[in-house]
């Protein structure tokens, strides 16, 4: 006598253990869209100037020419511009983590109060505000307050990250049981002590997620530092690299070497913290 559950079991095993070819092909195509530009960037950076303009972007470097990195290092004043970009990113990440976590904690734990509820809606509305609308007031205000420098750029980056970061923190904080805080209050802990000793350690995965997003947004940004920073000697690395689009427009091997050096910190940061990014997003999406 045949078992009716056998076909269902076989179908389930096929679904779980078999290869999902449409999804596999889609993922392979998505991987190619990342790896192909990365290969072109690497190969162009090690080519000579003559080979870089011969129209064969996928050809291997022949001869192998690492001299482009030395030229890019000198033209972009790499240590100075790299240090300025790093300082701006550090200001952005620290301010974003501190302000967003505090704001989200206050909103979530006072959600029954209208002021805090509407505060979240107000912050979310800023997500839909186009940057060109606020660009001119920002330039005028930073010039009036003496913040037309990398410090002002870092502060503005943090303000722009505030809406999205508070949204992530609020979703994550709702998954933390309120009983933990009630027990601490019975023992006499204040709100600040509860946040610093209980909530902040539990926010580790989300801190990594928000920090990564804030770092990438600050490190790769061209528009804001180019508009805000008045002194050309204090420009960030992406703005300094703009010289390859004008004066050195045909020197592609040097330009790609510079882009590769600028890209290295973002790859390192992501490789170190990517597991916390994934766990932070998934834990914030699950309601316990």
Coordinates of C-alpha atoms in Angstrom, one line a residue:
X1 CA 0.0 0.0 0.0
X2 CA 1.4 3.4 -1.0
X3 CA 2.0 6.1 1.6
X4 CA 0.2 9.4 0.6
X5 CA 2.6 11.4 2.6
X6 CA 5.6 10.1 0.6
X7 CA 5.0 12.5 -2.5
X8 CA 4.5 15.4 -0.2
X9 CA 7.7 14.5 1.6
X10 CA 9.7 14.2 -1.6
X11 CA 8.4 17.5 -2.8
X12 CA 9.4 19.2 0.4
X13 CA 12.8 17.7 0.2
X14 CA 13.2 18.9 -3.3
X15 CA 12.2 22.4 -2.2
X16 CA 14.6 22.4 0.7
X17 CA 17.5 20.5 -0.7
X18 CA 17.2 21.1 -4.5
X19 CA 18.7 24.0 -6.3
X20 CA 16.5 27.0 -6.9
X21 CA 17.8 27.8 -10.4
X22 CA 15.9 31.1 -11.1
X23 CA 17.1 32.5 -7.7
X24 CA 20.6 31.2 -8.3
X25 CA 20.9 32.8 -11.7
X26 CA 19.5 36.0 -10.4
X27 CA 22.1 36.0 -7.6
X28 CA 24.9 35.3 -10.1
X29 CA 23.8 38.2 -12.2
X30 CA 23.7 40.5 -9.2
X31 CA 27.2 39.2 -8.2
X32 CA 28.5 40.0 -11.7
X33 CA 27.2 43.6 -11.4
X34 CA 29.5 44.0 -8.4
X35 CA 32.5 42.0 -9.5
X36 CA 32.8 43.3 -13.1
X37 CA 33.2 47.0 -12.1
X38 CA 35.6 45.9 -9.3
X39 CA 37.7 44.0 -11.8
X40 CA 37.8 47.0 -14.2
X41 CA 38.8 49.3 -11.3
X42 CA 41.7 46.9 -10.3
X43 CA 42.9 46.3 -13.8
X44 CA 42.8 50.0 -14.8
X45 CA 44.7 51.0 -11.7
X46 CA 47.7 48.8 -12.7
X47 CA 47.7 49.8 -16.4
X48 CA 49.9 52.3 -18.1
X49 CA 48.4 55.6 -19.4
X50 CA 48.6 54.3 -23.0
X51 CA 46.9 51.0 -22.2
X52 CA 44.2 52.7 -20.1
X53 CA 42.9 54.6 -23.1
X54 CA 43.0 51.8 -25.7
X55 CA 39.3 51.0 -25.2
X56 CA 39.9 47.5 -23.8
X57 CA 38.7 47.9 -20.2
X58 CA 38.6 44.2 -19.4
X59 CA 42.2 43.5 -20.7
X60 CA 44.8 42.5 -18.1
X61 CA 47.5 45.1 -17.3
X62 CA 50.5 44.5 -19.6
X63 CA 53.0 45.6 -18.3
X64 CA 52.0 45.6 -14.6
X65 CA 52.3 49.3 -13.5
X66 CA 51.9 50.1 -9.8
X67 CA 53.3 53.6 -10.4
X68 CA 49.7 55.0 -10.7
X69 CA 49.2 54.7 -6.9
X70 CA 52.3 56.8 -6.2
X71 CA 51.0 59.5 -8.6
X72 CA 47.5 59.4 -7.1
X73 CA 49.0 59.6 -3.6
X74 CA 50.8 62.8 -4.5
X75 CA 48.1 64.5 -6.6
X76 CA 45.3 64.0 -4.0
X77 CA 47.6 64.8 -1.0
X78 CA 46.2 61.5 0.2
X79 CA 47.3 61.5 3.9
X80 CA 45.7 65.0 4.4
X81 CA 42.5 64.4 2.5
X82 CA 42.2 60.9 3.9
X83 CA 42.6 62.2 7.5
X84 CA 39.9 64.9 6.9
X85 CA 37.5 62.3 5.5
X86 CA 38.2 60.0 8.5
X87 CA 37.6 62.9 11.0
X88 CA 34.3 63.8 9.3
X89 CA 33.2 60.2 9.3
X90 CA 34.1 59.8 13.0
X91 CA 32.1 62.9 13.9
X92 CA 29.2 61.6 11.9
X93 CA 29.2 58.2 13.4
X94 CA 29.6 59.3 17.0
X95 CA 26.9 62.0 16.8
X96 CA 24.5 59.7 14.9
X97 CA 24.8 56.8 17.4
X98 CA 24.5 59.0 20.5
X99 CA 21.6 61.3 19.3
X100 CA 19.6 58.6 17.5
X101 CA 19.7 56.0 20.3
X102 CA 18.7 58.5 22.9
X103 CA 15.9 59.9 20.8
X104 CA 14.6 56.5 19.8
X105 CA 14.7 55.3 23.5
X106 CA 12.7 58.4 24.6
X107 CA 10.1 57.9 21.8
X108 CA 9.6 54.2 22.3
X109 CA 9.3 54.4 26.1
X110 CA 6.9 57.4 25.9
X111 CA 4.9 56.2 22.9
X112 CA 1.6 56.9 24.7
X113 CA 2.4 60.6 24.8
X114 CA 1.4 62.7 21.8
X115 CA 4.5 64.8 21.8
X116 CA 6.9 61.8 21.4
X117 CA 4.6 60.1 18.9
X118 CA 4.5 63.1 16.7
X119 CA 8.3 63.6 17.1
X120 CA 8.8 60.3 15.3
X121 CA 6.4 61.3 12.5
X122 CA 8.3 64.6 12.2
X123 CA 11.6 62.8 11.9
X124 CA 10.2 60.3 9.3
X125 CA 8.9 63.2 7.2
X126 CA 12.5 64.4 6.9
X127 CA 13.3 61.3 4.9
X128 CA 11.3 62.7 2.0
X129 CA 12.9 66.1 2.0
X130 CA 15.1 66.5 -1.1
X131 CA 18.6 67.8 -0.4
X132 CA 18.6 70.7 -3.0
X133 CA 15.6 72.2 -1.0
X134 CA 17.8 72.7 2.1
X135 CA 21.2 73.2 0.5
X136 CA 21.1 77.0 0.3
X137 CA 20.0 77.6 3.9
X138 CA 22.6 75.1 5.1
X139 CA 25.4 77.0 3.3
X140 CA 24.2 80.3 4.7
X141 CA 23.8 79.0 8.3
X142 CA 27.2 77.2 8.4
X143 CA 28.9 80.4 7.1
X144 CA 27.2 82.5 9.7
X145 CA 28.0 80.2 12.6
X146 CA 31.6 79.5 11.5
X147 CA 30.9 75.9 10.7
X148 CA 31.9 76.0 7.1
X149 CA 34.6 73.4 7.7
X150 CA 34.9 69.6 8.2
X151 CA 33.3 69.9 11.7
X152 CA 30.2 71.5 10.2
X153 CA 30.1 68.8 7.5
X154 CA 30.2 66.1 10.1
X155 CA 27.4 67.7 12.1
X156 CA 25.2 68.0 9.0
X157 CA 25.9 64.4 8.0
X158 CA 24.7 63.3 11.5
X159 CA 21.5 65.4 11.2
X160 CA 20.7 63.8 7.8
X161 CA 21.2 60.4 9.2
X162 CA 19.0 61.1 12.2
X163 CA 15.7 60.2 10.6
X164 CA 16.7 56.8 9.2
X165 CA 18.7 55.9 12.3
X166 CA 15.8 56.7 14.7
X167 CA 13.5 54.5 12.6
X168 CA 15.9 51.6 12.9
X169 CA 16.4 52.1 16.7
X170 CA 12.7 52.3 17.4
X171 CA 12.0 49.0 15.7
X172 CA 14.8 47.4 17.6
X173 CA 14.0 48.9 21.0
X174 CA 10.4 47.5 20.8
X175 CA 11.9 44.0 20.9
X176 CA 13.6 44.7 24.3
X177 CA 11.3 43.6 27.2
X178 CA 10.2 46.4 29.4
X179 CA 10.5 44.1 32.4
X180 CA 14.3 44.5 32.4
X181 CA 13.9 48.2 33.0
X182 CA 11.2 47.8 35.6
X183 CA 13.4 45.5 37.7
X184 CA 16.2 48.1 37.5
X185 CA 13.8 50.9 38.6
X186 CA 12.8 48.8 41.6
X187 CA 16.5 48.6 42.6
X188 CA 16.6 52.5 42.4
X189 CA 18.3 53.0 39.0
X190 CA 17.6 56.3 37.2
X191 CA 16.6 56.6 33.5
X192 CA 20.1 57.5 32.5
X193 CA 21.6 54.6 34.4
X194 CA 19.1 52.2 32.8
X195 CA 19.9 53.5 29.4
X196 CA 23.7 53.4 29.9
X197 CA 24.0 50.0 31.8
X198 CA 21.1 48.0 30.3
X199 CA 19.8 49.4 27.0
X200 CA 23.1 50.5 25.5
X201 CA 24.8 47.1 25.7
X202 CA 21.7 45.5 24.3
X203 CA 21.8 47.9 21.3
X204 CA 25.2 46.4 20.1
X205 CA 24.0 44.9 16.8
X206 CA 21.9 48.0 15.9
X207 CA 24.8 50.3 16.8
X208 CA 26.9 48.4 14.3
X209 CA 24.2 48.7 11.7
X210 CA 23.6 52.4 12.2
X211 CA 27.3 53.1 12.4
X212 CA 28.0 51.3 9.1
X213 CA 25.3 53.3 7.3
X214 CA 26.5 56.6 8.8
X215 CA 30.1 55.9 7.9
X216 CA 29.3 54.9 4.3
X217 CA 27.0 58.0 3.8
X218 CA 29.7 60.3 5.2
X219 CA 32.7 58.7 3.5
X220 CA 31.2 58.6 0.0
X221 CA 29.5 61.9 0.1
X222 CA 30.6 64.5 -2.5
X223 CA 27.9 67.1 -2.5
X224 CA 27.7 68.3 1.1
X225 CA 31.5 68.9 1.8
X226 CA 31.9 70.5 -1.6
X227 CA 29.1 73.0 -0.8
X228 CA 29.9 73.6 2.9
X229 CA 33.7 73.6 3.2
X230 CA 35.0 77.1 2.3
X231 CA 38.8 76.3 2.5
X232 CA 39.8 74.1 -0.5
X233 CA 42.8 72.8 1.6
X234 CA 40.3 71.2 4.0
X235 CA 38.2 69.2 1.5
X236 CA 37.5 65.5 1.9
X237 CA 38.9 62.8 -0.3
X238 CA 35.9 62.4 -2.7
X239 CA 36.0 66.2 -3.4
X240 CA 39.7 66.2 -4.0
X241 CA 39.3 63.3 -6.4
X242 CA 37.3 65.7 -8.6
X243 CA 40.6 66.8 -10.2
X244 CA 40.6 63.6 -12.2
X245 CA 37.4 64.8 -13.9
X246 CA 38.8 68.0 -15.3
X247 CA 42.5 68.7 -15.4
X248 CA 43.5 65.0 -15.5
X249 CA 40.4 63.7 -17.3
X250 CA 42.3 61.3 -19.6
X251 CA 44.6 59.9 -16.9
X252 CA 42.3 57.0 -16.1
X253 CA 44.9 54.7 -14.5
X254 CA 45.8 57.3 -11.9
X255 CA 42.1 58.1 -11.3
X256 CA 41.2 54.5 -10.7
X257 CA 44.2 54.0 -8.4
X258 CA 42.9 56.9 -6.3
X259 CA 39.4 55.5 -6.3
X260 CA 40.8 52.1 -5.2
X261 CA 42.7 53.7 -2.3
X262 CA 39.6 55.6 -1.2
X263 CA 37.4 52.5 -1.4
X264 CA 39.6 50.4 0.9
X265 CA 38.4 51.8 4.3
X266 CA 34.7 51.1 3.4
X267 CA 35.4 47.5 2.4
X268 CA 37.4 47.0 5.6
X269 CA 34.7 48.5 7.8
X270 CA 32.0 46.4 6.1
X271 CA 34.0 43.2 6.4
X272 CA 34.5 43.7 10.1
X273 CA 31.0 44.7 11.0
X274 CA 28.8 43.0 8.3
X275 CA 27.6 40.1 10.6
X276 CA 26.3 42.7 13.1
X277 CA 24.6 44.6 10.3
X278 CA 22.6 41.5 9.2
X279 CA 21.7 40.5 12.8
X280 CA 20.7 44.0 13.7
X281 CA 18.3 44.3 10.8
X282 CA 16.7 40.9 11.3
X283 CA 16.4 41.4 15.1
X284 CA 14.8 44.7 14.6
X285 CA 12.3 43.3 12.2
X286 CA 11.1 40.5 14.6
X287 CA 8.5 41.2 17.2
X288 CA 9.1 39.2 20.4

